Short mmCIF file of C-alpha atoms in Angstrom, two decimals:
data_model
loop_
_atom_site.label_atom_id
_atom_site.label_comp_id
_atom_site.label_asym_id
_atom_site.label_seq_id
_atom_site.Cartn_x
_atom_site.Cartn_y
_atom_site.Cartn_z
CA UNK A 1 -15.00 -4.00 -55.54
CA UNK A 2 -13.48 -4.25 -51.93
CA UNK A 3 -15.09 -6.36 -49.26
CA UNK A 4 -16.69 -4.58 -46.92
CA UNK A 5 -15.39 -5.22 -43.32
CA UNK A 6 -17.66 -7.13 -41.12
CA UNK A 7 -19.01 -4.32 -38.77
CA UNK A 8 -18.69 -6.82 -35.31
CA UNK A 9 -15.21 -7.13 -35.98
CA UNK A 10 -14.38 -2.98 -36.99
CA UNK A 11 -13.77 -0.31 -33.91
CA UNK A 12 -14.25 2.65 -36.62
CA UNK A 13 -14.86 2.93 -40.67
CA UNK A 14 -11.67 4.25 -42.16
CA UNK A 15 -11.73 6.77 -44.69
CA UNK A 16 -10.08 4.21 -47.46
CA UNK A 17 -13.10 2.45 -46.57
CA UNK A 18 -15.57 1.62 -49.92
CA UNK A 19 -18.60 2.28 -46.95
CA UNK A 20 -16.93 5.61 -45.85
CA UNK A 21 -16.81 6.82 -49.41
CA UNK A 22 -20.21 5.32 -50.19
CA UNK A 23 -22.03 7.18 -47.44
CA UNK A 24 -19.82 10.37 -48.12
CA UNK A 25 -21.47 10.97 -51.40
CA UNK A 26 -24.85 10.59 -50.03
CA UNK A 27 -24.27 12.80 -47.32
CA UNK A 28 -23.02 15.49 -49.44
CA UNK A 29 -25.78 15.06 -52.39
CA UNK A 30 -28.78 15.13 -49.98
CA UNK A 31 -27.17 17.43 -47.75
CA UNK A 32 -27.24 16.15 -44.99
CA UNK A 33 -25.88 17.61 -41.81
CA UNK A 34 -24.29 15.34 -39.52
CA UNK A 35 -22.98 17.44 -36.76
CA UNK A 36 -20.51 20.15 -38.39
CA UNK A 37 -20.81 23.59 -38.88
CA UNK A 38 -20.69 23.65 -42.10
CA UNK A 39 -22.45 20.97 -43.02
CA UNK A 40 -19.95 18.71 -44.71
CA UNK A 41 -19.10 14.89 -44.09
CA UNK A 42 -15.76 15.42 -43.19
CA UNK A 43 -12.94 13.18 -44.52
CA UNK A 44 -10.07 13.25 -42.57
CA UNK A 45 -11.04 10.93 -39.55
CA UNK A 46 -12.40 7.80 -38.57
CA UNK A 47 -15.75 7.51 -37.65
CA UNK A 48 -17.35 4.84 -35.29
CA UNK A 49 -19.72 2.49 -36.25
CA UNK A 50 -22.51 4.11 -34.26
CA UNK A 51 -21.48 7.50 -35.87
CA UNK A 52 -21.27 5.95 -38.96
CA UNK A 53 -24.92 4.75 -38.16
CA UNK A 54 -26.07 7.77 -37.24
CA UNK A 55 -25.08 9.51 -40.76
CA UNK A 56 -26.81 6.61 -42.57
CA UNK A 57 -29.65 6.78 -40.66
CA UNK A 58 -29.65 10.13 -41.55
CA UNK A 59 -29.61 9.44 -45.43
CA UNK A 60 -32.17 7.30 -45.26
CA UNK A 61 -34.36 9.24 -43.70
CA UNK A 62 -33.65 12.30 -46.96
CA UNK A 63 -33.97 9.59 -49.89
CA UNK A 64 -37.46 8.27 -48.62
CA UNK A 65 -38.77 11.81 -48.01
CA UNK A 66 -37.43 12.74 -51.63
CA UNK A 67 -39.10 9.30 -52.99
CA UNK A 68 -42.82 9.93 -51.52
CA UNK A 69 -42.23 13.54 -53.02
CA UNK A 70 -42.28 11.45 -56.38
CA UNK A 71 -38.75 11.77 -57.31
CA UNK A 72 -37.71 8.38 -58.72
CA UNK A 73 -34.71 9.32 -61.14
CA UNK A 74 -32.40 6.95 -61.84
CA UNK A 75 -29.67 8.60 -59.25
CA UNK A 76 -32.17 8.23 -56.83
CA UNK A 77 -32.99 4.30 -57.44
CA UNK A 78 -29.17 4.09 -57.77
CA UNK A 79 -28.35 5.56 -54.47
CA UNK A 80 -31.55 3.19 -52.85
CA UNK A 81 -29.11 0.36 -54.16
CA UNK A 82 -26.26 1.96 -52.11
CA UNK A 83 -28.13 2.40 -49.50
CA UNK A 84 -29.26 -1.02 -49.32
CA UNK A 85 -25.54 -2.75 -49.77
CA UNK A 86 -25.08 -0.46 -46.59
CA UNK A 87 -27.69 -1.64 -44.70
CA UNK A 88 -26.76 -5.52 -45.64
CA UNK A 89 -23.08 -5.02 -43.91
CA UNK A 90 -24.31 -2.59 -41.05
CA UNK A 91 -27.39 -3.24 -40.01
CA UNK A 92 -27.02 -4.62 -37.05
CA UNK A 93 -24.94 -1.40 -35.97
CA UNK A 94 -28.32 0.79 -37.22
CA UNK A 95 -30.76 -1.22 -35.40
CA UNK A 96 -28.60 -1.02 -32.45
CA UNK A 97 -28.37 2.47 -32.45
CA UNK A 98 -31.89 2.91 -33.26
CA UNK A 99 -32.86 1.04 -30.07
CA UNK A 100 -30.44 3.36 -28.41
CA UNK A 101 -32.40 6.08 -29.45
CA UNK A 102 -35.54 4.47 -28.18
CA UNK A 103 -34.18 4.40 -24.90
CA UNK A 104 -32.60 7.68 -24.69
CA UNK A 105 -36.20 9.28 -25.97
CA UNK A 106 -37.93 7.09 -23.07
CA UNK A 107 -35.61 8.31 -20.19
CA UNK A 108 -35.89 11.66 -21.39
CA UNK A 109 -39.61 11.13 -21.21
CA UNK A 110 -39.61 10.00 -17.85
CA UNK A 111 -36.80 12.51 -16.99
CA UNK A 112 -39.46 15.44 -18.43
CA UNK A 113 -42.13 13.76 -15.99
CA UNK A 114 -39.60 14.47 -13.39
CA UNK A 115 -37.46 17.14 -14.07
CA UNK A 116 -39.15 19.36 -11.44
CA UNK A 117 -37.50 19.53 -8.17
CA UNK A 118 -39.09 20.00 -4.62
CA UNK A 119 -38.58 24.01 -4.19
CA UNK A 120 -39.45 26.51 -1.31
CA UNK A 121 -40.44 30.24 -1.83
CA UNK A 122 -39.83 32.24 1.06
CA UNK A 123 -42.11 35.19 0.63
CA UNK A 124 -43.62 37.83 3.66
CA UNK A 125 -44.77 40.77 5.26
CA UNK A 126 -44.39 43.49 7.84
CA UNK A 127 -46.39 45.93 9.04
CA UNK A 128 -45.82 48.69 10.76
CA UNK A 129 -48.64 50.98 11.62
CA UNK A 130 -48.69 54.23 13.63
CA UNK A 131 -51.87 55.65 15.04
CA UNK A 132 -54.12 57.71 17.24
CA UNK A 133 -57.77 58.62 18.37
CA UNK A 134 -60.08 59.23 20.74
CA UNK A 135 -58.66 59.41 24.24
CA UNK A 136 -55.87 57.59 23.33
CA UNK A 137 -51.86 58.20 22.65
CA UNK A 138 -49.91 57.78 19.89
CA UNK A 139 -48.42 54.23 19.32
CA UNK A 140 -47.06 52.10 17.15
CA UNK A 141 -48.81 48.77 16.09
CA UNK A 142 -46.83 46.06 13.92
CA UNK A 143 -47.13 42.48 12.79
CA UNK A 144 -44.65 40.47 10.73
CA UNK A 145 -45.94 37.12 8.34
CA UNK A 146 -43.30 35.00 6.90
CA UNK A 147 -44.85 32.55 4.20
CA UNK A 148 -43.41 29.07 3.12
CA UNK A 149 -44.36 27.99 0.00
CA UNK A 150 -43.15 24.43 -0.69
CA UNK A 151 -43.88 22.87 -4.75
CA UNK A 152 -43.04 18.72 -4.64
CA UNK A 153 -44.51 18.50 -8.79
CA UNK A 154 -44.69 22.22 -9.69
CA UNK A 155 -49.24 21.88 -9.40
CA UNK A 156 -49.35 21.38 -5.47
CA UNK A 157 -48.40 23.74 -2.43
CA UNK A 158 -47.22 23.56 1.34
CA UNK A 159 -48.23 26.31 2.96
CA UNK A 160 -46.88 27.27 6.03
CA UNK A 161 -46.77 31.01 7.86
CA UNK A 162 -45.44 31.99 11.25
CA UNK A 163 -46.72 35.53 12.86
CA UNK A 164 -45.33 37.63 15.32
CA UNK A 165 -46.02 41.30 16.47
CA UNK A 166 -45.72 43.71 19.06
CA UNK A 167 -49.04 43.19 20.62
CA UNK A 168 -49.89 47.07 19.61
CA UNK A 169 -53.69 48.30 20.38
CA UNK A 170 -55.06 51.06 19.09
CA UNK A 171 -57.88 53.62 20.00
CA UNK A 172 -60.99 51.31 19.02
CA UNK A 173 -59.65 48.17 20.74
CA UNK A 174 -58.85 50.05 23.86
CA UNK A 175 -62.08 51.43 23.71
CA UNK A 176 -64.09 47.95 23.18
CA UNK A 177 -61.40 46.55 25.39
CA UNK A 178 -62.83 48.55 28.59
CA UNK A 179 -66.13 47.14 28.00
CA UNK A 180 -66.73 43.16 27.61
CA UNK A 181 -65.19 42.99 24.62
CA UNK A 182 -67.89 41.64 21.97
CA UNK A 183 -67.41 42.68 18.97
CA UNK A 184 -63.66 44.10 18.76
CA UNK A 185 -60.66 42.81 16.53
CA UNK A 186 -60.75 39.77 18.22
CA UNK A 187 -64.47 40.03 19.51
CA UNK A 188 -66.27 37.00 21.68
CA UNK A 189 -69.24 37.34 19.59
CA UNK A 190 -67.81 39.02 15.97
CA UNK A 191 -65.04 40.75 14.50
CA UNK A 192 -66.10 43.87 14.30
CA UNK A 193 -62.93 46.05 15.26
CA UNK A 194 -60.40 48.66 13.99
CA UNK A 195 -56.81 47.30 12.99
CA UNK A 196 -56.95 44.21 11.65
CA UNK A 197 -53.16 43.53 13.00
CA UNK A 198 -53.49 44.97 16.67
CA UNK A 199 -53.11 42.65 19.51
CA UNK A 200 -50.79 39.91 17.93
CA UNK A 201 -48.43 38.32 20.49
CA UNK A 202 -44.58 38.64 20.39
CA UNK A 203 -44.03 35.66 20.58
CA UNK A 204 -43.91 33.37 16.67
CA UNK A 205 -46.81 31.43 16.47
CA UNK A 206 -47.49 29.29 13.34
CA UNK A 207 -50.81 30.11 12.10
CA UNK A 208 -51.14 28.50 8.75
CA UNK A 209 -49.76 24.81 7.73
CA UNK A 210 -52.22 23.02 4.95
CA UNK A 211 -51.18 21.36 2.04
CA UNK A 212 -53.15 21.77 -2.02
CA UNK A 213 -53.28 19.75 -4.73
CA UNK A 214 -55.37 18.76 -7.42
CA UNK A 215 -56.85 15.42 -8.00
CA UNK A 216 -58.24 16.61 -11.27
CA UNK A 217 -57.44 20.00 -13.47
CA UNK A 218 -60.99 21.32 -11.80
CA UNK A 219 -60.88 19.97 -8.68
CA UNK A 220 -58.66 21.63 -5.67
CA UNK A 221 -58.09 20.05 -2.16
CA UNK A 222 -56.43 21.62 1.00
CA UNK A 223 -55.60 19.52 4.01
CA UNK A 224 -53.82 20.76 7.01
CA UNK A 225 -53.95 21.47 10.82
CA UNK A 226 -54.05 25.20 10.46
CA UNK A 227 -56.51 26.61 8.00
CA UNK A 228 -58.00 29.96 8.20
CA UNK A 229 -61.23 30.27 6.87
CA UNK A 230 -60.24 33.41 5.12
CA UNK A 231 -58.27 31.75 2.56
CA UNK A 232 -60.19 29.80 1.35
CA UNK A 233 -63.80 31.55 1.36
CA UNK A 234 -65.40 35.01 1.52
CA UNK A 235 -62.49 36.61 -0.89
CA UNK A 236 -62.98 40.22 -2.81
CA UNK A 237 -61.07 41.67 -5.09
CA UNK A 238 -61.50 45.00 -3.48
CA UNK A 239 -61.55 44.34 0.22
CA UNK A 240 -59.83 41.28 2.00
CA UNK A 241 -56.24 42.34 2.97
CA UNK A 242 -55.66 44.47 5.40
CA UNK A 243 -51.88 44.98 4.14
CA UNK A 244 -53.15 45.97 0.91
CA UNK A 245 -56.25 47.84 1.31
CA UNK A 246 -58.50 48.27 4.40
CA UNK A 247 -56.67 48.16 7.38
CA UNK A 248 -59.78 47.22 9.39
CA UNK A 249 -60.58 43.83 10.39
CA UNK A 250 -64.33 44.06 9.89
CA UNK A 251 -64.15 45.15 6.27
CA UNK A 252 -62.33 41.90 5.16
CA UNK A 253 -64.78 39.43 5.89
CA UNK A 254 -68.47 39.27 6.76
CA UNK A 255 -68.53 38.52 10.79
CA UNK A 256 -71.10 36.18 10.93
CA UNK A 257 -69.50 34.42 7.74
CA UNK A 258 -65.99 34.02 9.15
CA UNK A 259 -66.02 32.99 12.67
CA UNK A 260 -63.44 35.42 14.62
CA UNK A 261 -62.29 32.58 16.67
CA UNK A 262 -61.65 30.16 14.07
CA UNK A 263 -59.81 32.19 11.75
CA UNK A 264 -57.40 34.32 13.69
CA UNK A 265 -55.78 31.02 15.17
CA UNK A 266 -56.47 28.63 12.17
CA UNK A 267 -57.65 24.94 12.30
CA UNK A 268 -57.44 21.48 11.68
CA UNK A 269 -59.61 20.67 8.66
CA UNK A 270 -59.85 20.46 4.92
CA UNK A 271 -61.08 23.03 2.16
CA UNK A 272 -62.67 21.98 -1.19
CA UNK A 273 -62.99 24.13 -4.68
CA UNK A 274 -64.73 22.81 -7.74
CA UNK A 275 -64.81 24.46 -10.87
CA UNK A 276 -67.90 23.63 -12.36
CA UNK A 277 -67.60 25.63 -15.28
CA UNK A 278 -65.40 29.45 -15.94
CA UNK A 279 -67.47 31.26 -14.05
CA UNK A 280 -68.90 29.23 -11.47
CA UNK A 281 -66.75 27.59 -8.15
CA UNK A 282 -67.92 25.51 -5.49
CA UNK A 283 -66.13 25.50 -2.33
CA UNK A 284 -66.69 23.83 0.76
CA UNK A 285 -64.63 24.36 3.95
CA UNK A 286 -64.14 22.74 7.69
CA UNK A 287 -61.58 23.47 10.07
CA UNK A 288 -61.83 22.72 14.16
CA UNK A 289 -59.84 25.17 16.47
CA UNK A 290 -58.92 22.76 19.37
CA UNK A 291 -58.57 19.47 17.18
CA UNK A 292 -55.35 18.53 18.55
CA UNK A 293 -57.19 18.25 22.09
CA UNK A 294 -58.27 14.52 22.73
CA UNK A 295 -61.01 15.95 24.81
CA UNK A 296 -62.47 18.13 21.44
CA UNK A 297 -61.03 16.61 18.75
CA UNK A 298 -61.86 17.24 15.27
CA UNK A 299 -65.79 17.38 15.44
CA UNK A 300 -65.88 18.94 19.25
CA UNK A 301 -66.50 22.88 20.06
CA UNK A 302 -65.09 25.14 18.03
CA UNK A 303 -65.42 24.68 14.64
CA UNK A 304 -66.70 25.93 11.53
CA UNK A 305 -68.27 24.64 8.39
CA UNK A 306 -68.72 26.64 5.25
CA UNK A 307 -70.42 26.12 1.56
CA UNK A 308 -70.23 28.81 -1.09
CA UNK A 309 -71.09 29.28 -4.38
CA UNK A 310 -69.01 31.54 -6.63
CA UNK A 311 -70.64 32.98 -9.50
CA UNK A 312 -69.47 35.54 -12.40
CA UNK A 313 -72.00 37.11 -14.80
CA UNK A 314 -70.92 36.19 -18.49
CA UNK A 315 -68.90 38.97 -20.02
CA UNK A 316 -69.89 41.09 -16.84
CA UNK A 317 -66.95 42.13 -14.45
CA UNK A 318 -69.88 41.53 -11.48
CA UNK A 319 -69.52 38.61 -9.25
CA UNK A 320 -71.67 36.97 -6.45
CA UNK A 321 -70.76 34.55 -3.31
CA UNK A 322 -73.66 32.40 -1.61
CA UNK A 323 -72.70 31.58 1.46
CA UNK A 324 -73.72 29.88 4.61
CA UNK A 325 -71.80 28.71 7.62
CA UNK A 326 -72.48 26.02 10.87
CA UNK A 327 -70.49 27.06 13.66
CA UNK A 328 -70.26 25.94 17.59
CA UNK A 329 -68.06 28.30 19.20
CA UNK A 330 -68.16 28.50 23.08
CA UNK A 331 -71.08 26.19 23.29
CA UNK A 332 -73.13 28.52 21.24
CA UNK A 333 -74.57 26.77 17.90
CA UNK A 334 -74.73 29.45 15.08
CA UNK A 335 -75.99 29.30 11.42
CA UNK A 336 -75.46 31.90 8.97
CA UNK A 337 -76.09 32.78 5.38
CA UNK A 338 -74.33 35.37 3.77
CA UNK A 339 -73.89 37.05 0.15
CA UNK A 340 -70.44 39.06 -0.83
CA UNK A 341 -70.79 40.57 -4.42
CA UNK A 342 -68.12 42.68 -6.01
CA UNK A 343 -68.67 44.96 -9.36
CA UNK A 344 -65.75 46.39 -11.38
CA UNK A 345 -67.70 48.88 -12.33
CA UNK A 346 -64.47 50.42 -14.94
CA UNK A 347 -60.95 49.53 -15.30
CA UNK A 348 -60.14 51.60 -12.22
CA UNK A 349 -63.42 51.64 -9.94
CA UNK A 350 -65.43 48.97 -8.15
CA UNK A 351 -67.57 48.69 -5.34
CA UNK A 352 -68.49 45.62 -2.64
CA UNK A 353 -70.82 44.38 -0.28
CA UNK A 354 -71.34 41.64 2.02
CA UNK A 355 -74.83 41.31 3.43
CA UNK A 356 -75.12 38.59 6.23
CA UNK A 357 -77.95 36.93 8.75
CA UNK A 358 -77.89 34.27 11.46
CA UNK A 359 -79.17 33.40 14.21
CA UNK A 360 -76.79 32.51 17.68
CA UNK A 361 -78.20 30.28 20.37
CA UNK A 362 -77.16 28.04 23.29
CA UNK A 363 -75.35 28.64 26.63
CA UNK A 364 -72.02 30.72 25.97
CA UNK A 365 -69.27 30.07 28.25
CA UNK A 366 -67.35 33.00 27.27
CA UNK A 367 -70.13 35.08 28.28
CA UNK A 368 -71.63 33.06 30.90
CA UNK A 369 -75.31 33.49 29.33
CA UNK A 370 -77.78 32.12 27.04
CA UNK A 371 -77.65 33.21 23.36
CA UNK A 372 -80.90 33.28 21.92
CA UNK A 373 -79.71 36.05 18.82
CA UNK A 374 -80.62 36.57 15.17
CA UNK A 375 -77.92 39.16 14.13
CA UNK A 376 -78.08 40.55 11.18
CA UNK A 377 -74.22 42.52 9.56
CA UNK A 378 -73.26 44.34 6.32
CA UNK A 379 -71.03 46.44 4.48
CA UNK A 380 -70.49 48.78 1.42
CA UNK A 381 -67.79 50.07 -0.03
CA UNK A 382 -66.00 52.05 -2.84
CA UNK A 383 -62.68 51.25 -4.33
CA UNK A 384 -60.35 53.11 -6.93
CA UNK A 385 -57.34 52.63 -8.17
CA UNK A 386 -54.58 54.85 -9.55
CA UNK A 387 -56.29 57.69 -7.46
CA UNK A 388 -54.68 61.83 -8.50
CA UNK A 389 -51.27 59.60 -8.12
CA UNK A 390 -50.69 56.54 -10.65
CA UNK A 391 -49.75 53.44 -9.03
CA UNK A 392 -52.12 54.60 -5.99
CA UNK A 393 -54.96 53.04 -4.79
CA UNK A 394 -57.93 54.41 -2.31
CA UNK A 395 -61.67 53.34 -0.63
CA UNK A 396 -64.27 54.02 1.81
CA UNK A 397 -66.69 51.72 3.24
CA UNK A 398 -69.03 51.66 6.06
CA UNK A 399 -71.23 48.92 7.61
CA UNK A 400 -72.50 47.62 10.91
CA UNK A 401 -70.98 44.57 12.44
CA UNK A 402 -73.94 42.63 14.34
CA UNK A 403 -77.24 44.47 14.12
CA UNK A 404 -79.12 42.75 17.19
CA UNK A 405 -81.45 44.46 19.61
CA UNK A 406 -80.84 41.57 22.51
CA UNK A 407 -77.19 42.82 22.47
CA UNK A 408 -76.88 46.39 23.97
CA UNK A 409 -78.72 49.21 23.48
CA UNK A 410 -77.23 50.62 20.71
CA UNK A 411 -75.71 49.48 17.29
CA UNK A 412 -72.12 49.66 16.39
CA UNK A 413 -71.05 51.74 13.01
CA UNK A 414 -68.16 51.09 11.21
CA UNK A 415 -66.70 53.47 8.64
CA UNK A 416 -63.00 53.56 7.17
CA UNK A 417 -61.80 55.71 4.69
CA UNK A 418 -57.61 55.55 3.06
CA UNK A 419 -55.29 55.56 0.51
CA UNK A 420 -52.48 53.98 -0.85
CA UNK A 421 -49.52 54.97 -2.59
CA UNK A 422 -46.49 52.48 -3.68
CA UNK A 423 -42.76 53.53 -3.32
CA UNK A 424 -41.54 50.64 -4.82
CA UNK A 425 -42.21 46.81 -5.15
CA UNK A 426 -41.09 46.23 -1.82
CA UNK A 427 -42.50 49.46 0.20
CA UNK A 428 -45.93 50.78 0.36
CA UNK A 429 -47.48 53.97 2.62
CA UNK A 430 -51.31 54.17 3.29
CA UNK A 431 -52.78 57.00 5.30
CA UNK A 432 -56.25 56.32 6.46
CA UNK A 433 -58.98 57.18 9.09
CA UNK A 434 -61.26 55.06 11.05
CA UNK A 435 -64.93 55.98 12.92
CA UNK A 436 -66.44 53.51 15.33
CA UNK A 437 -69.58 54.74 16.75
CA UNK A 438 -71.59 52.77 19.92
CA UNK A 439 -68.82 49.89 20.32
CA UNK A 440 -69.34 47.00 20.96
CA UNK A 441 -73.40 47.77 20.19
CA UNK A 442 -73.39 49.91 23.81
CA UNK A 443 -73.89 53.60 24.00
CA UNK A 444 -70.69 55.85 24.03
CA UNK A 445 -68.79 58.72 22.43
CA UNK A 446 -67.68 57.94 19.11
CA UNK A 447 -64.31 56.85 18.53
CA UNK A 448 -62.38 58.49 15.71
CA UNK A 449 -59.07 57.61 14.76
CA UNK A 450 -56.40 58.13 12.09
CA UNK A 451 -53.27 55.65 11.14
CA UNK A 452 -50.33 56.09 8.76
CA UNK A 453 -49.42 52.18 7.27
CA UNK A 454 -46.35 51.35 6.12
CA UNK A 455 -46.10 48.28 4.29
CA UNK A 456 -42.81 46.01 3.61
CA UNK A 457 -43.23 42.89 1.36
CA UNK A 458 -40.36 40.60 0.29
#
């Protein structure tokens, strides 16, 4: 029998080769594809020695599986022999190449570890709203949000949003405007107005800039220097966007809960959620207004502090929110507790609530007087979805914004009723009404008031 040729000293294995022939057979009585259609060792060209490798390593890999099976015929001992001439003259070329392969599987390892790239998702909204009431004209409110989402791993998150609008009013914040303007959209004391997107400046502002991740798989953190509270805490399925659903300001967070003055500007802070368990979340929340002041800083008036516990009945679509917030806003302290609970009471109807109580006290410079206040707020509502029209969605709720006899004379009622119908992914229409009796908790006529939403998200 032929010599084989020392492998160090062959660029390829002929086809006149005794080791080309060899392996040929095996290949073609085991099967064994190595890289051709139809499955057959071709003949007609020279392979390399790591191809030639490759195709043994192959082989090998069939006759053992065939020998723990139990098959130990006397072709199969004869073609271990084979094998095992082959291995003598190129094994050095198989271990090399199965080192290669060790190599190639641990970059593409790492390169799976790595393969995600940094990516941005530009995402926003526009509103444009136009309404009338109560001793007012018809105008036109709007407010654009344009949302940067940034992914560095494909588990973390930059936010960033800039906001810009027309600085529309409508009928309730003129009206709570011509009065010292407590408890309006963007209320001293609460919010407690109409539109949730009246009086936003023309100019772009950036209003949210925090960055999640998560240290462990139940355990989300948010840094940043503009966080509003509103993201973070005091969610409902059924009422907390006023582009989606209510259009008033009041009805997407409790007042006392969600300081007015730290959320509609944002601030420097950090926001914790722990997920104890499915259906129970702790979260924990601080954010300062004027932390980029050296006279304030991070820890000086305003700023807000939240804890809340998220719980979900077992097997029950009926969820509850303990909260309670610390708060020094204009030199007042406040404390509040608060509870938001949402039931899905069907597939296509739920209903919400927020209850809250607090208490406000210390000299307020906004007001230039001494708070000494226990206001008390809450809210019910009704929510349905695919409403005489599929694809529509429609709710009522009414509640009072700050229930305190040391403020006024009178207390401020809230009701909101409207509906909403999607044109298409991108546009959606929502007709609605609005009643505001005793604004701003002072005696007046009430204020009623209808709007016609159009929605554009992309």
């Amino acid at each position: 029998m032929a010599q084989v040729t020392s492998v160090s000293q062959l660029s390829d294995i002929k086809p006149s080769d005794w080791a080309f022939k060899a392996l040929q057979s095996l290949v073609e009585r085991y099967g064994v594809i190595v890289g051709y259609p139809d499955g057959t060792f071709r003949g007609n060209r020279s392979l390399s020695r790591f191809e030639f490798s490759a195709a043994l390593n192959a082989v090998l890999g069939k006759v053992e599986e065939q020998l723990l099976a139990g098959d130990v015929s006397g072709t199969a001992q004869q073609d271990v022999l084979t094998i095992r001439r082959l291995i003598a003259a190129y094994g050095n070329a198989l271990n090399d190449l199965r080192s290669r392969l060790d190599n190639i599987t641990s970059r593409n390892l790492q390169l799976d570890d790595r393969q995600f790239s940094t990516t941005t998702k530009l995402n926003g909204q526009t509103i444009f709203a136009g309404t009338n009431g109560s001793r007012d004209t018809l105008s036109l409110a709007s407010r654009t949000r344009l949302n940067l989402i940034t992914s560095f791993n494909g588990r973390d998150r930059l936010v960033s949003q800039l906001e810009t609008g027309n600085n529309g009013r409508d009928a309730i914040s003129t009206a709570q405007n011509r009065q010292q303007n407590l408890l309006g959209t963007t209320g001293i004391l609460a919010d407690g107005g109409g539109l949730d997107y009246v009086g936003v400046p023309p100019t772009v502002r950036l209003r949210k800039l925090y960055y999640v991740f998560q240290p462990s798989s139940n355990l989300e953190v948010a840094v940043g220097s503009k966080l509003p509270p509103s993201d973070f805490v005091d969610r409902n399925s059924f009422a907390n966007q006023a582009g989606d659903n209510f259009n008033s300001s009041f009805f997407a967070n409790n007042p006392l809960i969600v300081q007015n003055e730290i959320d509609r500007i944002g601030g420097a802070g950090a926001a914790v959620a722990w997920t104890v368990r499915d259906n129970l979340i702790l979260r924990g929340f601080y954010a300062a207004a004027d932390a980029g002041d050296p006279a304030k800083g991070l820890f000086g008036d305003r700023y807000q502090g939240t804890l809340e516990a998220e719980y979900t009945l077992p097997q029950q679509p009926i969820t509850v929110r303990l909260q309670y917030t610390h708060a020094e806003i204009n030199g007042s302290t406040i404390n509040a507790g608060g509870i938001n609970a949402e039931w899905a009471i069907k597939r296509p109807f739920g209903v919400f609530g927020r209850l809250g109580f607090g208490n406000y006290n210390g000299f307020n410079t906004a007001l230039g007087e001494d708070l000494d206040l226990n206001p008390k707020s809450w809210a019910l509502g009704f929510a349905v979805r695919n409403f005489l029209i599929p694809g529509s969605r429609a709710g009522i709720a009414l509640g009072q914004p700050f229930i305190e006899n040391k403020i006024g004379s009178a207390t401020q009622t809230n009701l909101e009723g409207y509906f909403g119908l999607a044109l298409s992914d991108h546009l959606n229409i929502s007709p609605g009404f609005l009643v505001v009796s005793n604004p701003n908790n002072r005696p007046s006529p009430m204020i009623w008031q209808w709007v016609i939403r159009f929605g554009f998200e992309f």
